[in-house]
Amino acid sequence: MCGIVCYLGSERKTAYLIDKLKRLEYRGYDSAGYSSLIKNAFYTQKVVGKLENLEKLIKNDEKSTCLISHTRWATHGECNKINAHPHLSKNNFWAVVHNGIIENYINIKKELKDEPQSTTDTAVVAEFLEERNPKSLEEFVDVFKEIKGSYALVALSKNEENTMYFAKNKSPMFIGVSGEDFMIASDPICFSGFAKEYIIVEDGEFGIIKNKKILILNSEKIQIKKQIQKLEIEFENSSKAGYPHFMLKEIMEEAGALENQVNTFLSRKILKPFSKSFIDEFDRIVFVGCGTAYHAGLMGTHYVKEILQKNADAYISSEFLCEKDTFLDKKALYIFISQSGETADTLLALEKVKKLKIPTIALTNVMYSTISRRADYVLPTCAGKEIAVASTKAYICQLSAIYMFCKNAKYEYFDEKNACYFEINNISKKINNFDREKIKNLANLISTKQECVFIGKALDYVTSLECSLKLKEVSYINSCAYPSGELKHGYLAMITKETPLFAFATNEKFNLKTISSAEEALARGAMVFVITSSKEFANSNQNVIYIDEQNSLLSPLLASSVMQYLAYNVSINKNLNPDMPRNLAKSVTVE
Ligand code: M6R
């Protein structure tokens, strides 16, 4: 999703800012640009594609005291140079960068005297600012009374040198403060090496940086006193550490991530607040998330039912938003899962529950993220930075965290006495340990196919959903996931001898049933591959992938990891970039 980095202070090389913008590359983008304000004129460059293309346009000695820059992930308007940010108003009076969506841009456009050249929602705001031409923060707030939607927006007026306006609603925005130098960014990770302190801009806040000071007002134009936060984030060098891609690096980091998860939970007694008596207060546990995070929640429902013998449900965030408030369960504990902690749908779902004063937990990988800040409790996943768009190690950590959460609530041991720490450590020893050649050979075969199907029962069905998503994302091979028992109720009609079918059978209770469903597909010519923890099937056929874990609640971690490796290799075989699948972004900050 879009990222912004803006700077106001003493003179700096433009390249310095672009370097900070690179820290937001993980969010995904398809074009980039910057504008600097020099002697009442904007100097602007935009490119389609990578930041390296933008860097090529910067002259070695190019410096500025006031600069806005942006990476764009197209939402309204195709990806091209005109639609890239910053957007300048017709007479070049205002320049704007924006992350979010201006929902009423069509209505605003109708009011404008001049139609912007770009078809984007943001270009409308630049033009609107030119026509309204606010000359103070108060007037800037008035302009925003007419703007609806989500925005982290920074604007420069050519007539106000060394002045920066900003507005925030729903999209993340932070201000790094280093003496009399200021940086506005979508992620405080940009401030590492620049500032030791920063400010979190909240929804409905509008501000100006002028005369080396920040002034922030709410929509009622009342001044807000902001707390200064200590920057405790170190920019981890996101190098690929010798791996060709982040996705592969991150799969190979799963063992370490799990160890880290266990050590953090143990050393900081993270699970102590979630004791049996705390959980007993609730009738039900509800998980909410998108994509892979939703799948972690679905798996979580099985953990809760199995370990805590409690009712549980999982919702896709955007679907949860469709539910009437009256149907929200006030006796439920809601857990919002998000790797980034910034996903707009999940954030809105959290706000919906918060409004009713129902307790909320955020299960996130980024402690300073909006979802972490807004929830009542935070349960950290300790995967470390995940750069590849396809979530791998974060998913594995989400499952382990929910598992340990349930086990702690059940047995009330927050130290080593609780077997779950040992169990997860044990998984960490097995997770990156599989026959890579076998999976690569399988990937060669799958790469030639048009479609794939994944089946399983209960937890294995959830694994099917997640593996199907992963394969689609990085290989563009169409695939679907079916509960094994459903196959004969429709999907069998699609099976031909060209169809690879992956059957997950990692739960003794259901293995035979899933194998029977796979047999039905086999009888109709499908190529069947079985991923199983059953020793009985282990060496029976070369199309069997053995998962060495008898605890059926934890075998999905191993099965998912192997299939992530398969998806990665299919992507490579097809000459694709698994780190940045087409059309997708890492952090989806718009609804
Ligand atoms: O940051 P989040 O966990 O909230 O992201 C949710 C989804 O967008 C994410 O899991 C997406 O489905 C991944 N690309 C899956 O690999």
Coordinates of C-alpha atoms and ligand atoms in Angstrom, one line a residue:
M1 CA 0.0 0.0 0.0
C2 CA 1.0 3.6 -0.4
G3 CA 3.8 5.0 1.8
I4 CA 4.7 8.5 2.6
V5 CA 7.9 10.1 3.8
C6 CA 8.1 13.9 4.1
Y7 CA 10.8 16.1 5.6
L8 CA 11.1 19.6 6.9
G9 CA 14.2 20.9 8.5
S10 CA 17.8 21.8 7.7
E11 CA 19.1 21.1 4.3
R12 CA 19.3 17.4 3.3
K13 CA 20.1 15.6 0.2
T14 CA 17.0 14.4 -1.6
A15 CA 18.5 10.9 -1.8
Y16 CA 18.5 10.7 2.0
L17 CA 14.7 10.8 2.0
I18 CA 14.4 8.3 -0.8
D19 CA 16.5 6.0 1.3
K20 CA 13.9 6.2 4.1
L21 CA 11.2 5.6 1.5
K22 CA 12.9 2.3 0.7
R23 CA 12.1 1.2 4.2
L24 CA 8.4 1.2 3.2
E25 CA 9.0 -1.0 0.1
Y26 CA 7.7 -3.9 2.1
R27 CA 4.2 -2.4 1.8
G28 CA 4.2 -2.9 -1.9
Y29 CA 4.0 -0.2 -4.6
D30 CA 4.0 0.3 -8.3
S31 CA 5.1 3.9 -8.8
A32 CA 6.9 6.6 -6.8
G33 CA 7.7 10.3 -6.8
Y34 CA 8.7 13.3 -4.8
S35 CA 8.4 17.1 -4.8
S36 CA 10.7 19.6 -3.1
L37 CA 9.8 23.2 -2.6
I38 CA 12.6 25.5 -3.6
K39 CA 12.2 29.2 -3.8
N40 CA 8.4 29.1 -4.2
A41 CA 8.4 26.5 -6.9
F42 CA 7.9 22.7 -6.8
Y43 CA 10.6 20.5 -8.3
T44 CA 8.9 17.1 -9.0
Q45 CA 9.9 13.7 -10.3
K46 CA 7.8 10.7 -10.8
V47 CA 8.4 7.2 -12.1
V48 CA 6.6 4.0 -12.7
G49 CA 8.2 1.0 -11.1
K50 CA 11.0 0.8 -8.5
L51 CA 12.6 3.5 -6.3
E52 CA 15.9 2.8 -8.1
N53 CA 14.3 4.5 -11.2
L54 CA 13.5 7.5 -9.1
E55 CA 17.0 7.6 -7.7
K56 CA 18.4 7.8 -11.2
L57 CA 16.7 11.1 -11.7
I58 CA 18.2 12.8 -8.6
K59 CA 21.2 14.8 -9.3
N60 CA 24.1 14.1 -7.0
D61 CA 24.1 17.5 -5.3
E62 CA 20.3 17.9 -5.1
K63 CA 19.3 19.2 -1.7
S64 CA 16.1 20.5 0.0
T65 CA 14.8 21.7 3.3
C66 CA 11.2 20.8 2.4
L67 CA 10.3 17.6 0.6
I68 CA 7.4 15.2 0.2
S69 CA 7.8 11.7 -1.2
H70 CA 5.6 8.7 -1.9
T71 CA 5.3 5.2 -3.1
R72 CA 1.9 4.4 -4.7
W73 CA -0.1 1.2 -4.9
A74 CA -2.8 1.9 -7.4
T75 CA -6.4 2.0 -6.2
H76 CA -8.2 4.7 -8.2
G77 CA -6.7 5.1 -11.6
E78 CA -4.2 2.9 -13.3
C79 CA -0.5 2.8 -12.6
N80 CA 1.2 5.4 -14.7
K81 CA 3.4 8.5 -14.2
I82 CA 0.5 11.0 -14.2
N83 CA -1.3 9.1 -11.4
A84 CA 1.8 8.7 -9.3
H85 CA 2.1 11.1 -6.3
P86 CA 2.8 13.9 -5.5
H87 CA -0.2 15.5 -7.2
L88 CA 0.2 19.1 -8.0
S89 CA -2.8 21.4 -8.5
K90 CA -3.4 22.9 -11.9
N91 CA -1.4 26.1 -11.3
N92 CA 1.2 24.3 -9.2
F93 CA 0.1 26.1 -6.0
W94 CA -0.3 22.9 -3.9
A95 CA 1.5 19.5 -3.9
V96 CA 0.0 16.6 -2.1
V97 CA 0.9 13.0 -1.1
H98 CA -1.7 10.7 0.3
N99 CA -2.2 7.2 1.6
G100 CA -5.9 6.1 1.8
I101 CA -9.0 6.6 -0.3
I102 CA -11.0 9.9 -0.7
E103 CA -14.5 8.4 -0.8
N104 CA -16.4 11.4 -2.0
Y105 CA -13.8 12.5 -4.6
I106 CA -16.4 12.3 -7.4
N107 CA -18.7 14.8 -5.6
I108 CA -15.8 17.2 -4.9
K109 CA -14.6 16.9 -8.5
K110 CA -18.1 18.1 -9.6
E111 CA -17.5 21.3 -7.6
L112 CA -14.1 22.0 -9.1
K113 CA -13.6 24.7 -11.7
D114 CA -10.7 22.8 -13.3
E115 CA -10.6 19.1 -13.7
P116 CA -7.4 17.5 -12.5
Q117 CA -5.2 15.9 -15.2
S118 CA -4.9 12.7 -13.1
T119 CA -8.0 10.5 -12.5
T120 CA -7.0 9.7 -9.0
D121 CA -8.9 10.6 -5.9
T122 CA -5.8 12.4 -4.5
A123 CA -5.5 14.7 -7.5
V124 CA -8.9 16.1 -6.6
V125 CA -7.7 17.1 -3.2
A126 CA -4.7 19.0 -4.6
E127 CA -7.1 20.9 -6.9
F128 CA -9.6 21.5 -4.1
L129 CA -6.8 22.9 -1.9
E130 CA -5.8 25.3 -4.8
E131 CA -9.4 26.5 -5.1
R132 CA -10.0 26.9 -1.4
N133 CA -6.4 28.0 -0.8
P134 CA -6.3 27.8 3.0
K135 CA -3.8 30.2 4.6
S136 CA -3.8 28.8 8.1
L137 CA -4.2 25.5 9.9
E138 CA -7.8 26.5 10.8
E139 CA -8.7 27.1 7.2
F140 CA -7.0 23.8 6.3
V141 CA -9.2 22.0 8.8
D142 CA -12.3 23.7 7.2
V143 CA -11.3 22.2 3.8
F144 CA -11.2 18.8 5.3
K145 CA -14.7 19.1 6.7
E146 CA -15.8 18.4 3.1
I147 CA -13.4 15.5 2.5
K148 CA -14.6 12.0 3.4
G149 CA -12.6 8.8 3.5
S150 CA -9.3 7.5 4.8
Y151 CA -6.2 9.6 4.6
A152 CA -2.7 10.2 5.8
L153 CA -2.1 13.3 3.7
V154 CA 0.7 15.8 3.6
A155 CA 0.4 19.0 1.6
L156 CA 2.7 21.9 0.7
S157 CA 1.7 25.3 -0.5
K158 CA 4.1 27.0 -2.8
N159 CA 3.5 30.3 -1.1
E160 CA 4.4 29.0 2.3
E161 CA 8.1 28.1 2.4
N162 CA 9.2 25.8 5.2
T163 CA 5.7 24.9 6.1
M164 CA 4.0 21.5 5.9
Y165 CA 0.3 20.7 6.4
F166 CA -0.9 17.3 7.4
A167 CA -4.2 15.5 8.0
K168 CA -4.9 12.0 9.3
N169 CA -7.9 9.7 9.3
K170 CA -7.7 5.9 9.4
S171 CA -4.4 5.6 7.6
P172 CA -1.2 5.5 9.7
M173 CA 0.9 8.6 10.2
F174 CA 3.8 9.4 12.5
I175 CA 6.1 12.4 13.0
G176 CA 9.8 11.9 13.9
V177 CA 11.3 14.8 15.8
S178 CA 15.0 15.4 15.8
G179 CA 15.6 18.9 17.3
E180 CA 14.4 21.3 14.7
D181 CA 14.1 18.6 12.0
F182 CA 10.9 16.8 11.3
M183 CA 9.9 13.8 9.3
I184 CA 6.4 12.6 8.6
A185 CA 6.1 8.9 7.6
S186 CA 3.6 6.0 7.3
D187 CA 5.8 3.8 9.6
P188 CA 8.2 5.0 12.4
I189 CA 10.7 2.5 11.1
C190 CA 11.7 5.5 8.8
F191 CA 12.9 7.4 11.8
S192 CA 15.5 4.9 13.0
G193 CA 18.9 6.8 12.5
F194 CA 17.1 10.1 12.2
A195 CA 15.2 10.7 15.5
K196 CA 15.0 9.3 18.9
E197 CA 11.5 10.6 19.5
Y198 CA 8.3 10.6 17.6
I199 CA 4.6 11.6 17.8
I200 CA 1.7 9.4 16.8
V201 CA -0.9 11.3 14.8
E202 CA -4.4 10.0 15.6
D203 CA -7.6 10.0 13.6
G204 CA -9.3 13.3 13.2
E205 CA -6.1 15.3 13.8
F206 CA -4.8 18.1 11.5
G207 CA -1.5 19.8 11.8
I208 CA 1.1 22.2 10.6
I209 CA 4.9 22.2 11.0
K210 CA 6.0 25.8 10.8
N211 CA 8.7 27.9 12.5
K212 CA 10.3 24.7 13.7
K213 CA 7.2 23.8 15.7
I214 CA 4.3 21.4 15.3
L215 CA 0.8 22.5 16.0
I216 CA -2.0 19.9 16.0
L217 CA -5.7 20.6 16.1
N218 CA -8.7 18.3 16.2
S219 CA -11.7 18.8 13.9
E220 CA -13.2 21.3 16.4
K221 CA -10.0 23.3 16.0
I222 CA -9.0 22.7 19.6
Q223 CA -5.3 22.3 20.1
I224 CA -4.2 18.8 21.0
K225 CA -1.2 18.2 23.3
K226 CA 0.7 15.2 22.0
Q227 CA 2.8 12.8 24.0
I228 CA 6.3 12.3 22.8
Q229 CA 7.1 8.6 22.3
K230 CA 10.6 7.2 22.6
L231 CA 11.7 5.5 19.4
E232 CA 12.6 2.0 20.4
I233 CA 12.6 0.6 16.9
E234 CA 15.8 -0.3 15.2
F235 CA 15.7 -0.5 11.5
E236 CA 16.6 -4.2 10.8
N237 CA 18.7 -4.4 7.7
S238 CA 16.2 -6.1 5.4
S239 CA 18.9 -7.8 3.4
K240 CA 18.1 -11.2 1.9
A241 CA 21.1 -12.7 3.8
G242 CA 22.3 -14.6 0.7
Y243 CA 18.9 -15.9 -0.2
P244 CA 17.6 -15.1 -3.7
H245 CA 14.2 -13.9 -2.2
F246 CA 12.7 -12.7 1.0
M247 CA 10.0 -15.4 0.8
L248 CA 12.6 -18.2 0.9
K249 CA 14.6 -16.4 3.6
E250 CA 11.4 -16.0 5.7
I251 CA 10.4 -19.7 5.3
M252 CA 13.9 -20.7 6.4
E253 CA 13.6 -18.4 9.4
E254 CA 10.6 -20.2 10.8
A255 CA 12.6 -22.4 13.2
G256 CA 14.2 -19.3 14.7
A257 CA 11.0 -17.4 14.8
L258 CA 9.3 -20.2 16.8
E259 CA 12.2 -20.3 19.3
N260 CA 11.9 -16.5 19.6
Q261 CA 8.1 -16.8 20.1
V262 CA 8.7 -19.3 23.0
N263 CA 11.5 -17.4 24.6
T264 CA 9.6 -14.1 24.5
F265 CA 6.4 -15.6 25.9
L266 CA 8.4 -17.3 28.7
S267 CA 10.9 -14.5 29.6
R268 CA 8.2 -11.8 29.6
K269 CA 5.4 -13.9 31.0
I270 CA 3.3 -12.6 28.1
L271 CA 0.5 -15.0 28.7
K272 CA 0.0 -14.3 32.4
P273 CA -2.9 -11.8 31.9
F274 CA -4.8 -14.5 30.0
S275 CA -5.3 -16.9 32.9
K276 CA -8.0 -19.5 33.2
S277 CA -10.1 -17.1 35.4
F278 CA -9.8 -14.4 32.7
I279 CA -10.9 -16.7 29.9
D280 CA -13.7 -18.2 32.0
E281 CA -15.4 -14.8 31.9
F282 CA -16.2 -15.3 28.3
D283 CA -18.6 -17.7 26.7
R284 CA -16.9 -17.7 23.3
I285 CA -13.7 -16.6 21.6
V286 CA -14.0 -14.9 18.2
F287 CA -11.1 -14.4 15.8
V288 CA -11.1 -11.8 13.2
G289 CA -8.6 -11.2 10.4
C290 CA -8.0 -11.1 6.6
G291 CA -6.3 -13.6 4.3
T292 CA -3.7 -15.6 6.1
A293 CA -4.5 -14.0 9.4
Y294 CA -8.1 -15.2 9.0
H295 CA -6.8 -18.7 8.4
A296 CA -4.8 -18.4 11.6
G297 CA -8.1 -17.5 13.3
L298 CA -9.9 -20.4 11.8
M299 CA -7.2 -22.7 13.1
G300 CA -7.5 -20.9 16.4
T301 CA -11.2 -22.0 16.6
H302 CA -10.0 -25.6 16.6
Y303 CA -7.4 -24.9 19.3
V304 CA -10.0 -23.2 21.5
K305 CA -12.6 -25.9 21.1
E306 CA -10.1 -28.7 21.5
I307 CA -8.0 -27.3 24.4
L308 CA -10.3 -25.0 26.2
Q309 CA -13.6 -26.8 25.3
K310 CA -15.1 -23.5 24.6
N311 CA -17.1 -22.2 21.7
A312 CA -15.2 -20.3 19.0
D313 CA -15.7 -18.6 15.7
A314 CA -13.6 -16.9 13.0
Y315 CA -14.6 -14.1 10.7
I316 CA -13.1 -12.5 7.7
S317 CA -12.8 -8.8 8.8
S318 CA -14.7 -7.3 5.8
E319 CA -17.5 -9.8 6.3
F320 CA -17.5 -9.1 10.1
L321 CA -18.2 -5.5 9.2
C322 CA -21.4 -6.5 7.5
E323 CA -22.8 -8.0 10.7
K324 CA -25.4 -5.9 12.6
D325 CA -24.0 -4.6 15.9
T326 CA -27.0 -6.2 17.6
F327 CA -25.6 -9.7 16.7
L328 CA -22.2 -9.0 18.3
D329 CA -21.7 -11.3 21.3
K330 CA -21.1 -9.2 24.4
K331 CA -20.0 -12.3 26.2
A332 CA -17.3 -13.2 23.7
L333 CA -13.6 -12.3 23.8
Y334 CA -12.5 -10.9 20.4
I335 CA -9.0 -11.5 19.0
F336 CA -7.9 -9.5 16.0
I337 CA -5.1 -11.1 14.1
S338 CA -2.9 -9.0 11.8
Q339 CA 0.8 -9.4 10.9
S340 CA 1.1 -5.7 10.0
G341 CA -1.3 -4.4 12.6
E342 CA -2.5 -1.9 10.0
T343 CA -5.0 -3.8 7.8
A344 CA -7.9 -1.4 7.4
D345 CA -10.7 -4.0 7.4
T346 CA -9.4 -5.6 10.6
L347 CA -8.9 -2.2 12.2
L348 CA -12.5 -1.2 11.4
A349 CA -13.7 -4.5 12.8
L350 CA -11.8 -3.8 16.0
E351 CA -13.3 -0.4 16.3
K352 CA -16.8 -1.9 15.8
V353 CA -16.2 -4.2 18.8
K354 CA -14.6 -1.5 20.9
K355 CA -17.6 0.8 20.5
L356 CA -19.6 -1.8 22.4
K357 CA -17.0 -1.9 25.2
I358 CA -16.3 -5.6 24.5
P359 CA -12.7 -6.6 25.5
T360 CA -10.3 -7.0 22.5
I361 CA -6.9 -8.6 22.0
A362 CA -4.6 -7.8 19.1
L363 CA -2.4 -10.6 17.9
T364 CA 0.1 -8.7 15.8
N365 CA 3.7 -8.8 14.6
V366 CA 4.2 -5.0 14.9
M367 CA 3.9 -3.7 18.5
Y368 CA 3.6 0.0 17.6
S369 CA 1.0 -0.7 14.9
T370 CA -2.5 0.9 15.0
I371 CA -4.2 -2.4 15.8
S372 CA -1.8 -3.0 18.7
R373 CA -2.4 0.5 20.1
R374 CA -6.2 0.4 19.8
A375 CA -6.8 -3.1 21.3
D376 CA -7.2 -3.6 25.1
Y377 CA -4.5 -6.3 25.2
V378 CA -1.6 -7.2 22.8
L379 CA -0.4 -10.7 22.2
P380 CA 2.8 -10.4 20.2
T381 CA 3.9 -12.7 17.4
C382 CA 7.7 -12.7 17.3
A383 CA 8.3 -13.5 13.7
G384 CA 10.6 -10.5 13.1
K385 CA 10.1 -8.3 10.1
E386 CA 8.3 -10.1 7.2
I387 CA 9.0 -8.4 3.9
A388 CA 7.6 -10.8 1.3
V389 CA 4.0 -10.1 0.5
A390 CA 3.1 -13.8 1.0
S391 CA 2.9 -14.4 4.8
T392 CA 4.9 -17.4 5.9
K393 CA 6.8 -17.2 9.2
A394 CA 4.1 -14.8 10.6
Y395 CA 1.4 -17.4 10.0
I396 CA 3.5 -20.1 11.8
C397 CA 4.0 -17.7 14.7
Q398 CA 0.3 -16.8 14.8
L399 CA -0.6 -20.5 15.1
S400 CA 2.0 -21.1 17.8
A401 CA 0.9 -18.0 19.8
I402 CA -2.8 -19.1 19.8
Y403 CA -1.8 -22.6 20.7
M404 CA 0.3 -21.4 23.7
F405 CA -2.5 -18.9 24.6
C406 CA -5.0 -21.8 24.9
K407 CA -2.6 -24.1 26.8
N408 CA -1.7 -21.4 29.3
A409 CA -5.4 -20.6 29.9
K410 CA -6.0 -24.3 30.5
Y411 CA -3.1 -25.2 32.7
E412 CA -2.3 -21.9 34.4
Y413 CA 1.5 -22.4 34.2
F414 CA 3.2 -19.4 32.8
D415 CA 6.7 -20.9 33.0
E416 CA 8.5 -23.9 31.7
K417 CA 6.1 -26.2 33.6
N418 CA 3.6 -25.7 30.8
A419 CA 4.4 -28.4 28.2
C420 CA 3.4 -26.1 25.4
Y421 CA 6.7 -24.3 25.4
F422 CA 8.5 -27.6 25.0
E423 CA 6.0 -28.7 22.2
I424 CA 6.6 -25.5 20.2
N425 CA 10.4 -25.8 20.7
N426 CA 10.1 -29.3 19.4
I427 CA 8.2 -28.1 16.3
S428 CA 11.0 -25.5 15.7
K429 CA 13.5 -28.3 15.5
K430 CA 11.4 -30.1 12.8
I431 CA 10.1 -27.2 10.8
N432 CA 12.8 -26.5 8.3
N433 CA 13.7 -30.1 8.1
F434 CA 12.1 -31.7 5.0
D435 CA 13.3 -33.3 1.8
R436 CA 13.8 -30.2 -0.4
E437 CA 14.7 -32.1 -3.5
K438 CA 11.4 -34.0 -3.4
I439 CA 9.4 -30.7 -3.0
K440 CA 11.4 -29.1 -5.8
N441 CA 10.6 -32.0 -8.1
L442 CA 6.9 -31.7 -7.2
A443 CA 7.1 -28.0 -7.9
N444 CA 8.4 -28.7 -11.4
L445 CA 5.3 -30.8 -12.1
I446 CA 2.9 -28.3 -10.6
S447 CA 4.4 -25.4 -12.5
T448 CA 3.0 -26.8 -15.7
K449 CA -0.6 -27.0 -14.4
Q450 CA -3.5 -24.6 -14.8
E451 CA -5.2 -25.4 -11.5
C452 CA -4.9 -27.3 -8.3
V453 CA -7.1 -28.5 -5.5
F454 CA -6.4 -28.9 -1.8
I455 CA -8.6 -31.0 0.5
G456 CA -8.6 -31.9 4.2
K457 CA -10.9 -32.2 7.2
A458 CA -11.2 -29.9 10.3
L459 CA -7.7 -28.5 10.9
D460 CA -6.5 -30.0 7.7
Y461 CA -9.2 -28.1 5.8
V462 CA -7.8 -24.9 7.3
T463 CA -4.3 -25.9 6.1
S464 CA -5.8 -26.5 2.6
L465 CA -7.3 -23.0 2.6
E466 CA -4.0 -21.5 3.5
C467 CA -1.9 -23.5 1.1
S468 CA -4.3 -22.8 -1.7
L469 CA -4.0 -19.0 -1.0
K470 CA -0.2 -19.2 -0.9
L471 CA 0.0 -21.1 -4.2
K472 CA -2.4 -18.6 -5.9
E473 CA -0.6 -15.6 -4.6
V474 CA 2.9 -16.4 -5.8
S475 CA 2.3 -18.7 -8.8
Y476 CA -0.9 -17.4 -10.3
I477 CA -2.1 -21.0 -10.6
N478 CA -5.8 -21.1 -9.9
S479 CA -6.5 -23.3 -6.9
C480 CA -9.2 -24.0 -4.4
A481 CA -9.6 -25.7 -1.1
Y482 CA -12.4 -28.1 -0.2
P483 CA -13.4 -29.9 2.9
S484 CA -12.7 -33.6 1.9
G485 CA -16.2 -34.6 2.5
E486 CA -17.5 -31.9 0.2
L487 CA -15.6 -33.0 -2.9
K488 CA -18.3 -35.3 -4.1
H489 CA -20.9 -32.6 -3.7
G490 CA -19.7 -30.6 -6.6
Y491 CA -16.0 -30.2 -7.2
L492 CA -15.4 -33.7 -8.5
A493 CA -17.0 -32.5 -11.7
M494 CA -13.9 -30.4 -12.3
I495 CA -11.4 -33.3 -11.9
T496 CA -9.5 -34.4 -14.9
K497 CA -6.2 -36.3 -15.3
E498 CA -4.5 -32.9 -15.4
T499 CA -5.7 -31.9 -11.9
P500 CA -3.2 -32.1 -9.1
L501 CA -5.0 -32.8 -5.8
F502 CA -3.3 -32.4 -2.4
A503 CA -4.9 -34.2 0.4
F504 CA -3.9 -33.3 4.0
A505 CA -4.3 -36.2 6.4
T506 CA -2.6 -35.2 9.6
N507 CA -5.2 -36.2 12.1
E508 CA -5.7 -39.8 12.9
K509 CA -9.4 -39.3 13.6
F510 CA -10.1 -38.2 10.0
N511 CA -7.2 -39.5 7.9
L512 CA -9.0 -42.5 6.4
K513 CA -12.0 -40.4 5.4
T514 CA -9.7 -37.8 3.6
I515 CA -7.8 -40.6 1.9
S516 CA -11.2 -42.1 0.7
S517 CA -12.1 -38.7 -0.8
A518 CA -8.7 -38.6 -2.5
E519 CA -9.3 -42.1 -3.8
E520 CA -12.5 -40.8 -5.4
A521 CA -10.5 -38.2 -7.2
L522 CA -7.8 -40.7 -8.1
A523 CA -10.4 -43.0 -9.6
R524 CA -11.3 -40.1 -11.9
G525 CA -7.8 -39.6 -13.1
A526 CA -6.5 -36.8 -10.7
M527 CA -2.9 -36.7 -9.7
V528 CA -3.1 -37.2 -5.9
F529 CA -0.4 -36.1 -3.4
V530 CA -1.0 -36.9 0.3
I531 CA 0.6 -34.9 3.1
T532 CA 0.3 -37.0 6.1
S533 CA 1.6 -37.7 9.6
S534 CA 0.4 -41.3 9.5
K535 CA 3.4 -43.6 9.6
E536 CA 1.2 -46.2 7.9
F537 CA 1.1 -44.2 4.7
A538 CA 4.6 -42.7 5.0
N539 CA 6.5 -44.9 2.6
S540 CA 3.7 -46.4 0.7
N541 CA 4.0 -44.2 -2.4
Q542 CA 6.3 -41.6 -3.7
N543 CA 3.4 -39.2 -3.8
V544 CA 3.3 -39.1 -0.1
I545 CA 4.9 -36.2 1.9
Y546 CA 5.5 -37.3 5.5
I547 CA 4.9 -34.8 8.4
D548 CA 6.8 -35.9 11.5
E549 CA 4.3 -34.7 14.2
Q550 CA 1.7 -36.8 16.0
N551 CA 0.0 -33.9 17.8
S552 CA -2.7 -33.1 15.2
L553 CA -3.0 -29.5 16.6
L554 CA 0.6 -28.8 15.7
S555 CA 1.1 -30.8 12.5
P556 CA -0.5 -27.9 10.5
L557 CA 2.6 -25.8 11.2
L558 CA 4.8 -28.4 9.5
A559 CA 2.4 -29.1 6.7
S560 CA 2.0 -25.4 5.9
S561 CA 5.7 -24.7 5.9
V562 CA 6.4 -27.5 3.4
M563 CA 3.7 -26.2 1.1
Q564 CA 5.0 -22.6 1.4
Y565 CA 8.3 -24.0 0.1
L566 CA 6.4 -25.7 -2.7
A567 CA 4.6 -22.5 -3.6
Y568 CA 7.9 -20.6 -3.6
N569 CA 9.5 -23.1 -6.0
V570 CA 6.5 -23.1 -8.3
S571 CA 6.8 -19.3 -8.5
I572 CA 10.5 -19.5 -9.3
N573 CA 10.0 -22.1 -12.0
K574 CA 7.5 -19.8 -13.6
N575 CA 10.0 -17.0 -13.5
L576 CA 7.9 -14.8 -11.2
N577 CA 9.0 -12.7 -8.3
P578 CA 7.5 -14.4 -5.2
D579 CA 8.3 -11.4 -3.0
M580 CA 6.1 -9.0 -4.9
P581 CA 3.1 -10.8 -6.6
R582 CA 1.3 -8.8 -9.1
N583 CA -1.5 -6.6 -7.8
L584 CA -0.9 -7.3 -4.1
A585 CA 0.5 -5.2 -1.3
K586 CA 1.9 -6.3 2.1
S587 CA 0.0 -3.9 4.3
V588 CA -3.6 -3.3 3.0
T589 CA -4.4 0.1 4.6
V590 CA -7.6 0.7 2.6
E591 CA -11.0 -1.0 2.9
Ligands
M6R1 O1 -1.1 -7.7 7.9 P1 -2.3 -8.6 7.9 O2 -1.9 -9.9 8.6 O3 -3.5 -8.0 8.5 O4 -2.6 -9.0 6.4 C1 -3.7 -9.7 6.1 C2 -3.7 -10.2 4.7 O5 -3.7 -9.1 3.8 C3 -2.5 -11.1 4.4 O6 -2.5 -12.2 5.3 C4 -2.5 -11.6 3.0 O7 -3.6 -12.5 2.8 C5 -1.2 -12.3 2.7 N1 -0.6 -11.7 1.5 C6 -1.2 -13.7 2.6 O8 0.0 -14.3 2.3

